[in-house]
Amino acid sequence: MNNEFNYSVVILGSTSGIVRATAHAYAEAGYALVLAARDDEENKILAADIRVRYGVTCHALHFDGADAASHPKFVTDCEAALGTNPTGLILGFGYMAEQEKAQRDVTEVQAMVDVNLTGAISILERFAAVFEERGSGFMGVLSSVAGERGKQSNYIYGATKAGLTCYLEGLRVRLFKANVTVTTIQPGFVDTKMTYGLPLPGPLVATPEQAGRAIFKAVSKGQDEAYVLFFWRYIMLIIKAIPRWQFKKMSM
Amino acid sequence: MAEAIMQQTLSGWGGMNSEVCDMFRPEKRRALSELIQCKHSDSLIARGLGRSYGDTAVNGGSAVVDTTRLDRMLGFDPDEGLLECEAGVSLADIIDVFLPRGYFVPVTPGTKFVTVGGAIANDVHGKNHHVDGTFCEFVESFTLLIPSGEVLTCSRDENEDVFWATAGGVGLTGIILTARIRLMAVESAYITADYTQCTHLDSALEAMAATDENYQYSVAWVDCLAKGKNLGRSVLMQGNHTPAAELSGTHAAAPFAVKGGLPKMVPFNCPSFVLNPLSIQAFNTVFYAAHGTCTGKIVDYDQYFYPLDAVNHWNRLYGKSGFAQFQATLPFESKAGLVTILERLAKSRRASFLAVLKTFGEQNPGLLSHPMKGYTLTLDVPNRPGLTLFLHELDKILLDHGGRLYLAKDAVATPETIAAMYPRLDEFRAIQKRLDPKGVLSSSMARRLGLVG
């Protein structure tokens, strides 16, 4: 495979459908990979798949987003596995509790905050320090359109993603000076476990492969933000433009 | 987290007899063990890419497990050409990954959009059956999840009875998790094909008997509308993988490269009058005339093996009411049966284009595996009034001549017919019962044909 520049990427949360496809897009481009997830059994299967299909180096490392104390060691583990610090990283882990359950049970709220905010910020700060010092790198982070506007159906999850999007905005400004790009990805609907069985209009739903390629492309270009299907930008512009007095009457 | 359910109206590729099923599409292997312990429905069946024509992978009112997201490749040994992968991997996927490295799938049906799990469960065959046998001949071993939650490794040395019950066992022995498959080394992505026009069934059968041994692949396209002195007029298409040394020009420089085009698409069901006896007769006449006898034609593997894959959803050509596929296999000594069936088809004017005839080699020990030594005739029959009766009539001719149907194609046969055609069905039922004492595994086909005890 073509990897003359020894590019490498750490993929956090590799067991989700979108992230798996993103990892494949990097492998196809010849990157060496570290796949990181909590579920070791699945993660090893995914890493083997990438090695067989693309003939690239692919390590499976244990990673728990919610366990911030383990994050500094994870960064050194990645360096040890790759023999160098990675060129960049993709962060795709997240936790979405059922909205109604989260309304009743604060431990579910805490779990989402621990993973989507505290965990994400913790690991991004560790790698930000490495990339900033080196003066290069890329970060592609999966946030959510749910963080753009609080909807009745998932506003607690949305609040954690809004926080993440806001955090990324600031991180981008800081790392810009160090030649490190930060791409906020809002995938929209992708045909994975999360949307399976939902009555969604087909044309709004991307395949995981489309999502993976779109994410690879947007992050490689160093885009500030990215949607998987281009029209989501316009859908979100419209949704964001709905005045609050009207929005509260809508059953979204 | 519980697996997401999708209520979906499902049918086989023929599009007949749709039923509402509870579909699951797990993305993690572990989820399968939870599903098979059946907390959701009365019963379940695994489904791959849905290319079986009838109700093999349909389970009306109950659960269907779509395995296409469990499609990870686990290891490859280039010396042995041995691939280990999950059951949801498709043959198309294997070709994409391994043809550039010099390997092809050892057996392929007329579509590459089938999964490895489906290829085992239907013990599929291809144009090379007369020399290479079925898909399962190339399966060294597989792992099978059974309703107890246990995972059995099955091979010719270990759980051999389960291996041969699962080969062709239409998914009723468990969910295949992974398989180790021997791929075939090839020198190029091309086939050198010889085409021979045969004016009558007899000349086609004679030509096959005389020359098939020289070719790895052999199949004849038959005009099922031709009658009398033209009965069974055919174009025999035989081929071998092209050695790299025989390629020239750009092909020689890149022996594994094939120019891919975007697949064409049939976007919606055509009105059923599009395919009528006249349009089909016109097609058949043109096809026959266009394929004069010619030798040494080099064609890429997609054109040779998968002409229909170039049109997505080609099954929609038959309109909303769909079609049945009829595959009849007869022992060599029953040529009279083949003639009777062809005569009946020509008279009925029900047959569609793309009827194919080939010879099968030796039968394997698969209890419900279809191929047996003899002739096999395959064709589409559009679903028009009276279809079931017509097919039952053909089934009877087939039975009378010691022939058999293929479960992967069947949509209308009766339990008695299938029991008479598959004398080892009771052995299959006994093994099935042992693996699945509570009757967790079932399908619309299993209930229709009484395949499980």
XYZ file of C-alpha atoms in Angstrom, chain A:
252
model
C 0.000 0.000 0.000
C 0.960 3.577 -0.583
C 2.222 4.945 2.728
C 5.487 6.616 1.798
C 4.903 9.386 4.327
C 4.135 6.948 7.151
C 0.787 8.505 7.895
C -1.067 7.047 10.822
C -4.347 7.618 12.568
C -5.872 6.691 15.901
C -9.550 5.813 15.641
C -11.463 6.145 18.907
C -14.759 4.302 19.183
C -14.035 1.978 16.269
C -16.968 -0.378 16.867
C -19.652 2.031 15.677
C -20.811 1.649 12.083
C -19.796 5.124 10.905
C -16.411 4.936 12.559
C -15.730 1.469 11.149
C -16.338 2.826 7.653
C -14.121 5.840 8.390
C -11.319 3.516 9.478
C -11.703 1.667 6.162
C -11.350 4.932 4.245
C -8.054 5.637 6.058
C -6.823 2.083 5.518
C -7.658 2.312 1.826
C -5.530 5.445 1.648
C -2.638 3.502 3.175
C -2.618 4.855 6.720
C -1.380 2.745 9.610
C -4.134 2.515 12.200
C -4.809 2.107 15.880
C -8.387 1.052 16.521
C -9.498 1.856 20.032
C -12.671 0.707 21.734
C -14.034 -0.676 24.971
C -15.215 -3.917 23.380
C -11.921 -5.773 22.883
C -13.457 -8.810 21.211
C -15.153 -6.758 18.459
C -12.226 -4.391 18.164
C -9.848 -7.275 17.415
C -12.210 -8.568 14.709
C -12.364 -5.107 13.130
C -8.572 -4.756 13.174
C -8.095 -8.178 11.563
C -10.584 -7.228 8.858
C -8.625 -4.097 8.012
C -5.304 -5.958 7.915
C -6.704 -8.641 5.574
C -8.495 -6.226 3.256
C -5.957 -3.438 2.965
C -2.637 -4.966 3.995
C -1.881 -2.053 6.334
C -0.676 -2.060 9.931
C -3.660 -2.055 12.250
C -3.507 -2.404 16.028
C -6.417 -2.985 18.389
C -6.014 -1.182 21.718
C -8.321 -1.062 24.684
C -9.815 2.351 25.307
C -12.581 3.576 27.574
C -13.702 7.134 26.855
C -15.325 7.487 30.269
C -12.156 6.464 32.113
C -10.243 9.736 31.891
C -7.565 8.514 34.286
C -6.472 5.928 31.720
C -6.072 8.456 28.904
C -2.450 9.567 29.431
C -1.328 5.940 29.308
C -3.420 5.366 26.163
C -1.469 8.125 24.387
C 1.841 6.436 25.182
C 0.388 3.041 24.204
C -0.470 4.451 20.787
C 3.035 5.804 20.382
C 4.473 2.441 21.375
C 2.232 0.543 18.952
C 2.907 2.834 15.984
C 6.534 3.543 16.826
C 5.723 7.241 16.637
C 2.918 9.595 17.554
C -0.008 9.369 15.159
C -0.464 11.891 12.358
C -3.993 12.511 13.500
C -7.034 11.124 15.201
C -10.705 10.435 14.663
C -12.966 10.537 17.691
C -16.196 8.663 17.165
C -17.230 7.338 20.544
C -20.321 8.608 22.250
C -23.191 7.527 24.420
C -26.863 8.212 23.828
C -29.220 7.260 26.636
C -32.936 7.113 25.991
C -34.318 10.610 26.494
C -37.143 9.621 28.826
C -34.869 7.465 30.903
C -32.398 10.344 31.209
C -35.208 12.680 32.340
C -35.922 10.366 35.272
C -32.488 9.018 36.044
C -29.589 11.378 36.589
C -27.047 8.548 36.377
C -27.895 8.319 32.668
C -27.236 12.059 32.330
C -23.968 11.612 34.151
C -23.016 8.738 31.851
C -23.573 10.883 28.758
C -21.599 13.783 30.220
C -18.787 11.443 31.253
C -18.442 10.001 27.775
C -19.522 12.743 25.355
C -17.967 15.683 27.190
C -15.517 14.837 29.957
C -14.127 11.769 28.179
C -13.878 13.449 24.789
C -12.258 16.586 26.201
C -9.840 14.542 28.284
C -8.481 12.496 25.386
C -8.549 15.400 22.909
C -6.501 17.541 25.293
C -3.874 14.777 25.633
C -3.474 14.520 21.857
C -3.822 18.296 21.367
C -0.747 18.747 23.531
C 1.210 16.216 21.443
C 0.125 17.684 18.090
C 0.592 21.265 19.244
C 4.141 20.593 20.328
C 4.909 18.821 17.061
C 3.299 21.606 15.034
C 1.133 19.299 12.897
C -1.814 16.960 13.072
C -5.505 16.556 12.413
C -8.518 15.848 14.556
C -11.871 14.728 13.204
C -14.530 14.578 15.883
C -18.054 13.219 15.530
C -20.513 15.565 17.154
C -24.177 15.606 16.214
C -26.850 17.668 14.547
C -28.700 17.037 17.820
C -26.337 19.584 19.363
C -27.485 22.351 17.018
C -31.000 22.771 18.336
C -32.566 21.314 21.476
C -35.343 18.966 20.469
C -37.898 17.422 22.793
C -36.913 13.925 21.662
C -33.217 14.041 22.629
C -32.242 17.366 24.188
C -30.179 15.916 27.023
C -27.962 14.000 24.601
C -28.102 17.117 22.399
C -26.858 19.270 25.265
C -23.731 17.130 25.644
C -23.103 17.328 21.893
C -23.713 21.103 21.884
C -21.072 21.329 24.583
C -18.698 19.221 22.527
C -19.269 21.338 19.397
C -18.593 24.506 21.402
C -15.442 22.979 22.880
C -14.198 22.031 19.405
C -14.774 25.582 18.170
C -12.376 26.888 20.796
C -9.886 24.063 20.363
C -9.783 24.811 16.629
C -8.847 28.432 17.292
C -6.103 27.421 19.678
C -4.598 24.700 17.437
C -4.847 26.762 14.238
C -1.662 28.521 15.274
C 0.057 25.152 15.651
C -0.949 23.953 12.172
C -3.367 21.389 13.602
C -6.815 21.116 12.029
C -9.984 20.346 13.969
C -13.001 19.139 11.998
C -16.415 18.958 13.647
C -18.430 16.240 11.918
C -22.214 16.154 12.057
C -23.087 12.929 10.298
C -26.875 13.320 10.088
C -28.714 10.061 9.390
C -26.492 7.126 8.533
C -27.752 3.587 7.979
C -26.350 1.957 11.118
C -27.641 0.386 14.293
C -28.612 3.838 15.599
C -31.126 4.474 12.812
C -32.119 0.869 11.972
C -35.890 0.502 11.983
C -36.604 4.250 12.261
C -39.069 5.555 9.689
C -36.594 7.860 7.927
C -36.947 9.052 4.352
C -34.424 7.045 2.294
C -32.747 9.941 0.474
C -31.807 11.560 3.812
C -29.940 8.458 4.953
C -26.316 7.909 3.954
C -24.640 4.497 3.786
C -21.795 3.968 6.268
C -19.383 3.794 3.317
C -20.553 7.201 2.062
C -20.142 8.561 5.573
C -16.662 7.089 5.977
C -15.413 8.499 2.689
C -16.993 11.908 3.329
C -15.401 12.113 6.764
C -11.982 11.093 5.417
C -12.218 13.714 2.695
C -13.395 16.554 4.936
C -10.780 15.832 7.604
C -8.024 15.494 4.996
C -8.941 18.909 3.613
C -8.876 20.332 7.124
C -12.466 21.539 6.886
C -13.789 23.218 10.028
C -17.058 21.392 9.896
C -18.514 18.650 7.767
C -21.794 16.968 7.003
C -21.911 13.570 5.351
C -24.516 14.456 2.750
C -24.112 18.010 1.480
C -27.755 19.012 1.888
C -27.643 18.585 5.653
C -25.900 21.962 5.731
C -29.055 23.512 4.276
C -31.409 21.448 6.400
C -29.539 22.615 9.476
C -29.512 26.251 8.277
C -33.278 26.085 8.014
C -33.743 24.317 11.352
C -31.483 26.858 13.058
C -33.410 29.724 11.459
C -36.773 28.671 12.890
C -37.702 31.270 15.519
C -38.014 29.999 19.078
C -41.695 30.920 19.421
C -42.386 28.700 16.428
C -39.887 25.937 17.336
C -41.545 25.289 20.692
C -44.831 24.503 18.957
C -43.230 21.899 16.737
C -43.161 18.262 17.750
C -39.533 17.498 16.904
